[in-house]
Structures are given as C-alpha cells and as structure tokens.
Amino acid sequence: GKFFHVFFTNRGYLKYKPRFLNEIKLYDYLIEEFEFKEEDAKKFEEFLLLMLNTNPDKRFNAKKILESKFLIK
C-alpha cells in the first residue's frame, strides 16, 4: 500500500519491532490494561502475533487471518 516502505523493507521485513513487545509481554498487557481473562488473553495474543511476525514468510496474510481459529469461533 501507500505506506509500505515506511514500515517494511523491500523484502517484506518489518523495519521496526513494536516497542511494547520488548517492554512487556503482550499477554500481560492485555490482562493488565484491558482486563482480559487469562484464557482470552492467550488466544488473542497468539492471534495478534501471527500478524506481527517480523519474518514475511511466517507472517499471516489477510486470507490466513480470516481463516484463523480465533475469528471462526
């Protein structure tokens, strides 16, 4: 898209790892800040990390995301 080169290299790798992933585990953040239940936080964390993977070969695309178990249930 329009801002692809702002966030990704030409090979599809993320240029910057989101800071919050270094500072606190996403799971803990979901529980502390958004009051998720532990089971829900774990499932949502797994879902989000599929999209945040810095390796483009392992990162889920939109089609895979829509087929995710998290969205289907």
PDB file of C-alpha atoms in Angstrom, residues 27-61:
ATOM      1  CA  TYR A  27      -0.297 -11.353  27.222  1.00  0.00           C
ATOM      2  CA  ASP A  28       0.405  -9.392  30.423  1.00  0.00           C
ATOM      3  CA  TYR A  29      -0.519  -6.120  28.738  1.00  0.00           C
ATOM      4  CA  LEU A  30      -3.907  -7.483  27.648  1.00  0.00           C
ATOM      5  CA  ILE A  31      -4.657  -8.626  31.192  1.00  0.00           C
ATOM      6  CA  GLU A  32      -3.395  -5.514  32.985  1.00  0.00           C
ATOM      7  CA  GLU A  33      -4.586  -2.776  30.629  1.00  0.00           C
ATOM      8  CA  PHE A  34      -7.656  -4.298  29.021  1.00  0.00           C
ATOM      9  CA  GLU A  35      -8.761  -6.662  31.801  1.00  0.00           C
ATOM     10  CA  PHE A  36      -8.819  -9.732  29.551  1.00  0.00           C
ATOM     11  CA  LYS A  37      -9.405 -13.079  31.190  1.00  0.00           C
ATOM     12  CA  GLU A  38      -6.238 -15.215  31.099  1.00  0.00           C
ATOM     13  CA  GLU A  39      -7.606 -17.712  28.562  1.00  0.00           C
ATOM     14  CA  ASP A  40      -8.873 -14.941  26.262  1.00  0.00           C
ATOM     15  CA  ALA A  41      -5.598 -13.021  26.547  1.00  0.00           C
ATOM     16  CA  LYS A  42      -3.609 -16.089  25.494  1.00  0.00           C
ATOM     17  CA  LYS A  43      -5.816 -16.738  22.456  1.00  0.00           C
ATOM     18  CA  PHE A  44      -5.810 -13.080  21.385  1.00  0.00           C
ATOM     19  CA  GLU A  45      -2.034 -12.806  21.888  1.00  0.00           C
ATOM     20  CA  GLU A  46      -1.480 -15.817  19.609  1.00  0.00           C
ATOM     21  CA  PHE A  47      -3.779 -14.247  17.013  1.00  0.00           C
ATOM     22  CA  LEU A  48      -2.033 -10.852  17.089  1.00  0.00           C
ATOM     23  CA  LEU A  49       1.455 -12.341  16.949  1.00  0.00           C
ATOM     24  CA  LEU A  50       0.558 -14.094  13.688  1.00  0.00           C
ATOM     25  CA  MET A  51       0.231 -10.640  12.119  1.00  0.00           C
ATOM     26  CA  LEU A  52       3.193  -9.057  13.930  1.00  0.00           C
ATOM     27  CA  ASN A  53       5.778 -11.659  12.919  1.00  0.00           C
ATOM     28  CA  THR A  54       8.813  -9.831  11.510  1.00  0.00           C
ATOM     29  CA  ASN A  55       9.532 -12.648   9.059  1.00  0.00           C
ATOM     30  CA  PRO A  56       7.298 -12.171   5.987  1.00  0.00           C
ATOM     31  CA  ASP A  57       7.410 -15.896   5.222  1.00  0.00           C
ATOM     32  CA  LYS A  58       5.866 -16.682   8.613  1.00  0.00           C
ATOM     33  CA  ARG A  59       3.601 -13.624   8.878  1.00  0.00           C
ATOM     34  CA  PHE A  60      -0.037 -14.387   8.145  1.00  0.00           C
ATOM     35  CA  ASN A  61      -1.641 -12.588   5.225  1.00  0.00           C
TER      36      ASN A  61
END
